[in-house]
Tab-separated table of C-alpha atoms in Angstrom:
chain	number	residue	atom	x	y	z
X	916	UNK	CA	3.837	22.588	18.922
X	917	UNK	CA	0.740	19.856	18.326
X	918	UNK	CA	1.540	18.095	14.785
X	919	UNK	CA	-1.031	19.077	11.652
X	920	UNK	CA	-3.325	16.156	10.935
X	921	UNK	CA	-1.587	16.629	7.143
X	922	UNK	CA	1.783	15.823	9.233
X	923	UNK	CA	0.943	12.885	10.853
X	924	UNK	CA	-0.892	11.429	7.842
X	925	UNK	CA	2.383	12.325	5.845
X	926	UNK	CA	4.606	10.388	8.365
X	927	UNK	CA	2.022	7.433	8.410
X	928	UNK	CA	2.541	7.285	5.104
X	929	UNK	CA	6.130	7.380	4.780
X	930	UNK	CA	6.458	4.597	7.379
X	931	UNK	CA	8.180	1.512	5.641
X	932	UNK	CA	6.392	-1.279	7.813
X	933	UNK	CA	2.668	-1.587	8.907
X	934	UNK	CA	4.139	-1.722	12.594
X	935	UNK	CA	5.407	1.358	12.100
X	936	UNK	CA	2.542	2.716	10.519
X	937	UNK	CA	0.760	1.184	13.610
X	938	UNK	CA	2.646	2.776	16.209
X	939	UNK	CA	2.465	6.351	14.794
X	940	UNK	CA	-0.830	6.534	14.288
X	941	UNK	CA	-1.387	5.497	18.172
X	942	UNK	CA	1.022	7.857	19.059
X	943	UNK	CA	-0.662	10.532	17.256
X	944	UNK	CA	-4.493	9.750	18.295
X	945	UNK	CA	-7.039	12.344	18.920
X	946	UNK	CA	-10.075	12.837	18.491
X	947	UNK	CA	-9.628	14.912	15.002
X	948	UNK	CA	-7.458	12.110	13.713
X	949	UNK	CA	-10.148	9.530	14.372
X	950	UNK	CA	-13.170	11.361	13.216
X	951	UNK	CA	-11.314	12.714	9.953
X	952	UNK	CA	-10.213	8.775	9.013
X	953	UNK	CA	-13.644	7.536	9.527
X	954	UNK	CA	-15.012	10.594	7.227
X	955	UNK	CA	-12.252	8.979	4.978
X	956	UNK	CA	-12.763	5.580	5.187
X	957	UNK	CA	-15.910	4.638	6.224
X	958	UNK	CA	-19.519	4.351	3.819
X	959	UNK	CA	-21.566	5.859	6.608
X	960	UNK	CA	-20.461	9.387	5.280
X	961	UNK	CA	-21.253	10.060	1.823
X	962	UNK	CA	-18.591	11.150	-0.853
X	963	UNK	CA	-19.070	14.707	-1.488
X	964	UNK	CA	-18.964	16.356	-5.114
X	965	UNK	CA	-18.725	19.934	-6.553
X	966	UNK	CA	-16.160	21.086	-3.961
X	967	UNK	CA	-15.618	24.546	-4.594
X	968	UNK	CA	-12.457	25.907	-5.966
X	969	UNK	CA	-10.344	27.825	-3.588
X	970	UNK	CA	-7.319	29.611	-3.118
X	971	UNK	CA	-4.267	27.378	-1.020
X	972	UNK	CA	-2.863	29.060	1.618
X	973	UNK	CA	0.771	29.199	1.033
X	974	UNK	CA	1.777	30.569	5.073
X	975	UNK	CA	4.511	28.435	6.830
X	976	UNK	CA	3.039	25.128	8.544
X	977	UNK	CA	1.821	26.450	11.769
X	978	UNK	CA	0.649	30.179	10.605
X	979	UNK	CA	-2.787	29.406	9.095
X	980	UNK	CA	-5.322	30.843	10.427
X	981	UNK	CA	-7.310	27.424	10.954
X	982	UNK	CA	-5.981	23.652	11.646
X	983	UNK	CA	-8.443	20.665	11.290
X	984	UNK	CA	-7.225	19.354	14.611
X	985	UNK	CA	-9.330	22.639	16.124
X	986	UNK	CA	-12.071	22.810	13.326
X	987	UNK	CA	-13.157	19.388	12.708
X	988	UNK	CA	-16.182	19.799	14.565
X	989	UNK	CA	-17.687	21.831	11.861
X	990	UNK	CA	-17.451	19.437	9.324
X	991	UNK	CA	-20.900	17.431	9.528
X	992	UNK	CA	-22.468	20.755	8.147
X	993	UNK	CA	-20.446	20.036	4.714
X	994	UNK	CA	-22.476	16.581	4.277
X	995	UNK	CA	-26.071	18.270	5.140
X	996	UNK	CA	-27.654	18.498	1.726
X	997	UNK	CA	-29.024	21.846	0.843
X	998	UNK	CA	-30.946	23.468	-2.200
X	999	UNK	CA	-30.561	26.707	-3.603
X	1000	UNK	CA	-29.676	29.806	-1.254
X	1001	UNK	CA	-28.636	27.678	1.737
X	1002	UNK	CA	-26.402	25.378	-0.712
X	1003	UNK	CA	-24.709	28.051	-2.284
X	1004	UNK	CA	-24.389	29.544	1.330
X	1005	UNK	CA	-22.964	26.080	2.177
X	1006	UNK	CA	-20.649	26.274	-0.971
X	1007	UNK	CA	-19.009	29.549	0.394
X	1008	UNK	CA	-18.449	28.816	4.059
X	1009	UNK	CA	-16.922	25.218	2.438
X	1010	UNK	CA	-14.863	27.465	-0.111
X	1011	UNK	CA	-13.698	30.153	2.988
X	1012	UNK	CA	-12.780	26.676	5.602
X	1013	UNK	CA	-10.729	25.138	2.969
X	1014	UNK	CA	-8.853	28.749	2.267
X	1015	UNK	CA	-7.991	28.970	6.230
X	1016	UNK	CA	-6.359	25.706	6.415
X	1017	UNK	CA	-2.488	25.274	5.509
X	1018	UNK	CA	-2.556	24.273	1.975
X	1019	UNK	CA	-1.801	20.323	2.953
X	1020	UNK	CA	-4.716	20.244	5.236
X	1021	UNK	CA	-6.940	21.829	2.508
X	1022	UNK	CA	-5.817	19.141	-0.043
X	1023	UNK	CA	-6.013	16.301	2.685
X	1024	UNK	CA	-9.773	17.416	3.728
X	1025	UNK	CA	-10.509	17.868	-0.147
X	1026	UNK	CA	-9.127	14.171	-0.079
X	1027	UNK	CA	-11.190	12.975	2.607
X	1028	UNK	CA	-14.058	14.549	0.992
X	1029	UNK	CA	-13.488	12.985	-2.154
X	1030	UNK	CA	-13.287	9.484	-0.401
X	1031	UNK	CA	-9.700	9.689	-2.241
X	1032	UNK	CA	-7.295	7.604	0.247
X	1033	UNK	CA	-4.687	6.550	-2.089
X	1034	UNK	CA	-2.453	9.032	-0.955
X	1035	UNK	CA	-2.873	8.117	2.318
X	1036	UNK	CA	-0.433	5.158	2.577
X	1037	UNK	CA	-2.578	2.881	4.295
X	1038	UNK	CA	-5.810	1.184	4.746
X	1039	UNK	CA	-8.884	0.807	6.775
X	1040	UNK	CA	-7.202	-2.662	7.994
X	1041	UNK	CA	-4.230	-0.702	9.191
X	1042	UNK	CA	-6.567	1.777	11.020
X	1043	UNK	CA	-8.607	-0.952	12.755
X	1044	UNK	CA	-5.371	-2.441	13.889
X	1045	UNK	CA	-4.196	0.773	15.277
X	1046	UNK	CA	-7.678	1.662	17.062
X	1047	UNK	CA	-9.199	-1.460	17.709
X	1048	UNK	CA	-13.418	-1.027	18.451
X	1049	UNK	CA	-13.013	2.415	17.136
X	1050	UNK	CA	-13.999	1.209	13.484
X	1051	UNK	CA	-16.737	-1.149	13.538
């Protein structure tokens, strides 16, 4: 079974040395992981405010309706700026999206949207060493 993106991030966070962190990132490389790290660490993606309140999914790992490694392609929609009714619709979709993820992935995504990478346990420099050329 494929690991959840949150499991990968937690494994990397818990690694003792930077070499171990780099190795874990490389072993778990996927388009989803790369894109989510770009959202979290690169300034080209804005910090999102007003994350809607949602009910975290408390199902066991692997039993959630959605997973970030499959659903990451829909994230650009949440970075679009909408007004009025479209904004409300966007917020409702984000709430449903977060509720469909395992609570660890929803919490991770919330941190990514807020650009709060303090709980990741690694820096952009570590990512650049793990994936040379991907984070320019």
